mmCIF file of C-alpha atoms in Angstrom:
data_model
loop_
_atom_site.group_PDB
_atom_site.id
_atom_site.type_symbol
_atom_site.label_atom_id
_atom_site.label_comp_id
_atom_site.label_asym_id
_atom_site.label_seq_id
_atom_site.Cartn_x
_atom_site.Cartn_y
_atom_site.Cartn_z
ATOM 1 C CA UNK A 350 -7.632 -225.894 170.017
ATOM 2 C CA UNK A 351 -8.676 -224.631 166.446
ATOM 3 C CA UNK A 352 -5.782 -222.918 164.484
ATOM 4 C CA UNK A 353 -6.413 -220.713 161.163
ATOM 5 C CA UNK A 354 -3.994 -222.723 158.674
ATOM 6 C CA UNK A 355 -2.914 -221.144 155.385
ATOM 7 C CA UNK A 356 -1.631 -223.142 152.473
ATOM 8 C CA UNK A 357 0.569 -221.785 149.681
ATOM 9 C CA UNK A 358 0.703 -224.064 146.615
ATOM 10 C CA UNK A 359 4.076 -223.223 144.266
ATOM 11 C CA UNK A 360 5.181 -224.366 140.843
ATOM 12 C CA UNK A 361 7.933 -224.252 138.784
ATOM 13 C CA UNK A 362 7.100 -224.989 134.951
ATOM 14 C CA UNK A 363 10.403 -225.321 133.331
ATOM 15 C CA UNK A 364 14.270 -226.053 134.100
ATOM 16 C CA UNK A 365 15.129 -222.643 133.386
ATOM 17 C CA UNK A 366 12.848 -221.449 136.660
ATOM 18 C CA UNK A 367 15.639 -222.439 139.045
ATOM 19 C CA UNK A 368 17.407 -220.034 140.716
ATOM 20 C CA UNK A 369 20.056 -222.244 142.257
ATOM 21 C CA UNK A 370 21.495 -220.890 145.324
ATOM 22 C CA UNK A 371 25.089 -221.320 146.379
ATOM 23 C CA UNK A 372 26.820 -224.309 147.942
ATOM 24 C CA UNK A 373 27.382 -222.888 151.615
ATOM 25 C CA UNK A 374 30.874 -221.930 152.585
ATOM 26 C CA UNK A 375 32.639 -223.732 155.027
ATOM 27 C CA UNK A 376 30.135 -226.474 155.879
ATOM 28 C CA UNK A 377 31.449 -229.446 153.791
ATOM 29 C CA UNK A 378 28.292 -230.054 153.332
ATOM 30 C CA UNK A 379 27.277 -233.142 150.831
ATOM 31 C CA UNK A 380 23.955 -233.987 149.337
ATOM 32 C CA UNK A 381 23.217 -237.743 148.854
ATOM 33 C CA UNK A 382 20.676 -239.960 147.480
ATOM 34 C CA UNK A 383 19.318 -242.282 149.861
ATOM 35 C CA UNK A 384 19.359 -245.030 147.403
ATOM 36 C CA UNK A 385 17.931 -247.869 149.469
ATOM 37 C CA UNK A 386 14.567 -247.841 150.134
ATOM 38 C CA UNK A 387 14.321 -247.840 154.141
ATOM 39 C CA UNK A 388 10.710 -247.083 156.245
ATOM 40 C CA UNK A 389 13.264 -246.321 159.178
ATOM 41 C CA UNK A 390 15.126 -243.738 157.708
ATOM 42 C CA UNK A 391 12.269 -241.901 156.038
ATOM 43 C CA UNK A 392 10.787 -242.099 159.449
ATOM 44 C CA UNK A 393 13.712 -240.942 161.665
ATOM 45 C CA UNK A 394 14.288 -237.936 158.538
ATOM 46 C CA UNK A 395 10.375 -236.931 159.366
ATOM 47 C CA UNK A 396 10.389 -236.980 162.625
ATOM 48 C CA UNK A 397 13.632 -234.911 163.598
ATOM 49 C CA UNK A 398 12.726 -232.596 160.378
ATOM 50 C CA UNK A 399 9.139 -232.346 161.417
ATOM 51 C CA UNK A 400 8.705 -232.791 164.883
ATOM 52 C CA UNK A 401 9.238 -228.861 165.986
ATOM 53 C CA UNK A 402 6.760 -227.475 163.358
ATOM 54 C CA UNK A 403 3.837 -229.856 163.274
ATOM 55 C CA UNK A 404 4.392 -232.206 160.882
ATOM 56 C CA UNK A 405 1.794 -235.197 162.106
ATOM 57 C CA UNK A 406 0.214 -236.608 158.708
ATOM 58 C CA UNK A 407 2.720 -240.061 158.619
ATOM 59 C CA UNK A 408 2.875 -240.477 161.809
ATOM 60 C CA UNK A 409 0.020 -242.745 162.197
ATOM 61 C CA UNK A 410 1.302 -245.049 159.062
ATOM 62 C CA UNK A 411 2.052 -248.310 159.399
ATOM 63 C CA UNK A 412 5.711 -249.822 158.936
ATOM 64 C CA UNK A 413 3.921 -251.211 155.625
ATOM 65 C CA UNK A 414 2.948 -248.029 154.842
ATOM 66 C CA UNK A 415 5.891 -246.287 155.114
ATOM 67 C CA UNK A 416 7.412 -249.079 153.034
ATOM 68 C CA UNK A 417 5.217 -248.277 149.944
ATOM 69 C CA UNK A 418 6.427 -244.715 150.117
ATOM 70 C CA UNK A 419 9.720 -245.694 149.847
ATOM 71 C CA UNK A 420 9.623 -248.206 147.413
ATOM 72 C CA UNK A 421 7.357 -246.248 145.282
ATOM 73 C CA UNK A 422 8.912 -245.751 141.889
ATOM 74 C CA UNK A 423 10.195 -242.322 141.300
ATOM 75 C CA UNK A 424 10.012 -241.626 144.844
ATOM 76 C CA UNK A 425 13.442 -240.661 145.960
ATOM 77 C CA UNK A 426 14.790 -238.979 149.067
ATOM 78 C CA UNK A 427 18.207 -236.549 148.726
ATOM 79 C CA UNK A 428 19.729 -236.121 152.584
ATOM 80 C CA UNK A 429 21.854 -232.945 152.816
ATOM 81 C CA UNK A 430 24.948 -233.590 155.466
ATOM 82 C CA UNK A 431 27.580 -231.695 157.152
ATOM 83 C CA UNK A 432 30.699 -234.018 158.229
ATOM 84 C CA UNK A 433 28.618 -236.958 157.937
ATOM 85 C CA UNK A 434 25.592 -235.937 159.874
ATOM 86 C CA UNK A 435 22.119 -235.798 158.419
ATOM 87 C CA UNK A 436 20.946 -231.937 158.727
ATOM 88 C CA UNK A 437 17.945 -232.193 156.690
ATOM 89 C CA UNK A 438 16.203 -233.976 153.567
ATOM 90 C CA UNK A 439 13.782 -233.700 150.422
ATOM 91 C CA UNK A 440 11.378 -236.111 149.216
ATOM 92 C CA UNK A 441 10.226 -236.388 145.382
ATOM 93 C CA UNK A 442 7.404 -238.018 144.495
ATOM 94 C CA UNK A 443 6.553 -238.556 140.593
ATOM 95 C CA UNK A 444 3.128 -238.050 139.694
ATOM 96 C CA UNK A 445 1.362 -238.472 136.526
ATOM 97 C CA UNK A 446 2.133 -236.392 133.037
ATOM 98 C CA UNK A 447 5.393 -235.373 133.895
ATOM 99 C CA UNK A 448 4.628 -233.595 137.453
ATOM 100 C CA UNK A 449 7.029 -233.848 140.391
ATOM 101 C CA UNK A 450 5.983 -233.086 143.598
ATOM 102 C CA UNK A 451 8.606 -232.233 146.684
ATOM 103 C CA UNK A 452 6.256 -234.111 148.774
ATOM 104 C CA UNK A 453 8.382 -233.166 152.112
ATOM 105 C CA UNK A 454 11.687 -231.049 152.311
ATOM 106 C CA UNK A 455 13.488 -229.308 155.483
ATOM 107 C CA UNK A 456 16.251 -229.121 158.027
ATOM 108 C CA UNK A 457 16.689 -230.502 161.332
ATOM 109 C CA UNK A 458 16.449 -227.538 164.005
ATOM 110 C CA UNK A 459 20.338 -227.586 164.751
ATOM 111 C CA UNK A 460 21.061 -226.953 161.372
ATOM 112 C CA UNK A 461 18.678 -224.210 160.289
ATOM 113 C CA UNK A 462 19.895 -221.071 159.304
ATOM 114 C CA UNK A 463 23.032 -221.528 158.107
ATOM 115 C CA UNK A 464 22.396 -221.566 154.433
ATOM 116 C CA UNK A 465 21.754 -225.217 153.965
ATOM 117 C CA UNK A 466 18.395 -225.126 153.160
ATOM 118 C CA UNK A 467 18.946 -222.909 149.984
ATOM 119 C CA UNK A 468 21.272 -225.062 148.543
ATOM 120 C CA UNK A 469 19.871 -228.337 149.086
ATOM 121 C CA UNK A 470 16.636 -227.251 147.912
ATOM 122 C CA UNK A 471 18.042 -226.211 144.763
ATOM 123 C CA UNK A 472 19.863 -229.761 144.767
ATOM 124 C CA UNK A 473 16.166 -231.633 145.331
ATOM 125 C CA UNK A 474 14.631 -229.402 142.459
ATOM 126 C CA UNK A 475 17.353 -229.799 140.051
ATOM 127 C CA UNK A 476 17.249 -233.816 141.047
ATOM 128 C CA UNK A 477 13.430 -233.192 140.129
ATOM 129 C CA UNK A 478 13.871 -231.821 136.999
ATOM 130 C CA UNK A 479 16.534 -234.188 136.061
ATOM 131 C CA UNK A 480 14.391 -237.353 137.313
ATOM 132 C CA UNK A 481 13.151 -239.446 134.057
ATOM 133 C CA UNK A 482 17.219 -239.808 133.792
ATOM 134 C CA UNK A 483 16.989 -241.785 136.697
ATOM 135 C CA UNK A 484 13.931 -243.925 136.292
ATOM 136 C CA UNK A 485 13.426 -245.879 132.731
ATOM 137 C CA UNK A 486 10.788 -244.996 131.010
ATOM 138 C CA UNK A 487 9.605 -241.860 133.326
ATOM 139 C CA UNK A 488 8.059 -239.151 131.010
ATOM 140 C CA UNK A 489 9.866 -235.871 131.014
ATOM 141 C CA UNK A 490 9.533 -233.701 134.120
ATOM 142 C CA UNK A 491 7.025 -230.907 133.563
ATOM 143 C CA UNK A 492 6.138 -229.409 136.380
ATOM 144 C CA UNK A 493 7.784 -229.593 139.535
ATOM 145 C CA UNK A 494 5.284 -228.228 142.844
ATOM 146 C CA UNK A 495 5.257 -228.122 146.099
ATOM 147 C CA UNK A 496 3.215 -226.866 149.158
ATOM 148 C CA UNK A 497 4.258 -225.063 152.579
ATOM 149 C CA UNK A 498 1.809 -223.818 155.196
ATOM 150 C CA UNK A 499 1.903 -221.583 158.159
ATOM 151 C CA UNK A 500 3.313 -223.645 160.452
ATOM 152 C CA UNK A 501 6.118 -224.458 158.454
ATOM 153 C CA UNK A 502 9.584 -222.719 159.168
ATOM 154 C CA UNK A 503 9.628 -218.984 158.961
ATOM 155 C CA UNK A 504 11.801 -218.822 156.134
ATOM 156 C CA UNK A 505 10.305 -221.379 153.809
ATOM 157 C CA UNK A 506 8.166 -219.367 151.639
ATOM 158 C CA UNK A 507 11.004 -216.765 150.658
ATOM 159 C CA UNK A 508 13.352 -220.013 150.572
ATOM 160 C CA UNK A 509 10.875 -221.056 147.757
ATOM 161 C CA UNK A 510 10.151 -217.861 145.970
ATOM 162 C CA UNK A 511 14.507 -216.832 146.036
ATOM 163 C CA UNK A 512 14.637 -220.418 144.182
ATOM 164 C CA UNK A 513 12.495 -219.517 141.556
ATOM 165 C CA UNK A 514 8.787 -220.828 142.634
ATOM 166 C CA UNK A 515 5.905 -219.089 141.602
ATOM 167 C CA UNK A 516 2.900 -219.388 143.968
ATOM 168 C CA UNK A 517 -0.722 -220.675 142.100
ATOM 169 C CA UNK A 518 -2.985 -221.498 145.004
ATOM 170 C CA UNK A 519 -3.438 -220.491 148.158
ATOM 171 C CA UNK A 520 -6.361 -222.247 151.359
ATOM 172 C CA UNK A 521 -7.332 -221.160 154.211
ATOM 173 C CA UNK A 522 -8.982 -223.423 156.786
ATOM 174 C CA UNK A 523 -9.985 -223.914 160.271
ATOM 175 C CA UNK A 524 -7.723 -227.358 161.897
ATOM 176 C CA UNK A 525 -7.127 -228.737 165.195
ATOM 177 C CA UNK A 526 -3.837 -227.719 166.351
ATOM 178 C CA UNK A 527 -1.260 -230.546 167.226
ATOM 179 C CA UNK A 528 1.615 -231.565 169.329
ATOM 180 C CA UNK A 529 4.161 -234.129 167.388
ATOM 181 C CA UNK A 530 7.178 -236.221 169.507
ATOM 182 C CA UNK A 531 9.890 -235.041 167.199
ATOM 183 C CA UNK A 532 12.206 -237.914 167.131
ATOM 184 C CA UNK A 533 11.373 -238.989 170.629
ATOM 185 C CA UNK A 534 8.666 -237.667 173.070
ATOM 186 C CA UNK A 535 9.466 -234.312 174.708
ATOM 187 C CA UNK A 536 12.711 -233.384 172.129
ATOM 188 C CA UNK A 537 11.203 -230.242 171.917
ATOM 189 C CA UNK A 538 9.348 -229.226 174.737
#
């Protein structure tokens, strides 16, 4: 079945764009570096992230694959918890001149809603501006961009735009909707 998909595009061009948003009350909630590289975990993170709202572009990638993702250099993931459980994750991925792109960023379902996502978006953009401090002779973040579409979460544009991301391109285009397992077949049927 054919789906009209809209793409927003959204920068921020310097530090002082981030509008942080508070650490949520009451959640002890933590926000991590995943420091080793694992395929697994990036995979498990997608899935239960992505599974509910369509996310199906890794999915086909080889364990290899995956691997070169994670190993990339300036590629890092930062896992948000509460207690100790994993309630959602952002991926940065250094590009060239200076640009970092939040190549992947969201919540598990459980934990939607609660505030979360605010803060550890702000966390993953801050980490993004902050990233040549991390990775030896990394030019000077730049630009720091990401995309969200229409089958994202309802609340990820204004999530975006309340942090300080201004939008600079958006597509519209005719794809073939599809069905993802989640973290295992049927989790959200």
């Amino acid at each position: 079945m054919s789906i009209t998909l809209t793409t927003w595009s959204l920068e921020q061009t310097a530090p002082s764009d981030l509008r942080p948003s508070p650490v949520p009350e009451g959640g002890d909630i933590t926000v991590t570096r995943a420091e080793v590289p694992s395929p697994e975990y990036s995979r498990y993170l997608y899935t239960a992230v992505g599974g509910d709202i369509r996310w199906n572009d890794r999915l086909p990638l080889t364990y290899k694959q995956w691997q070169e993702i994670v190993e990339k250099p300036g590629t890092e993931t930062w896992v948000a918890y509460e207690k100790g459980t994993p309630a959602g994750y952002v991926e940065l991925a250094a590009q060239a001149d200076g640009v970092v792109e939040i190549a992947y960023f969201g919540l598990i379902p459980a934990f939607r809603g609660r505030r979360i996502g605010g803060h550890l978006l702000s966390y993953g953009v801050a980490r993004a501006w902050d990233l040549a401090d991390r990775w030896p002779g990394r030019e000077e973040t730049k630009r720091v961009w990401v995309h969200t579409c229409s089958l994202d979460g309802p609340h990820a544009m204004a999530n975006y735009e309340r942090r300080g991301f201004r939008l600079f391109d958006t597509k519209v285009e005719e794809a073939e909707e599809s069905e993802t397992p989640g973290p295992w077949p049927g989790a959200h049927a």
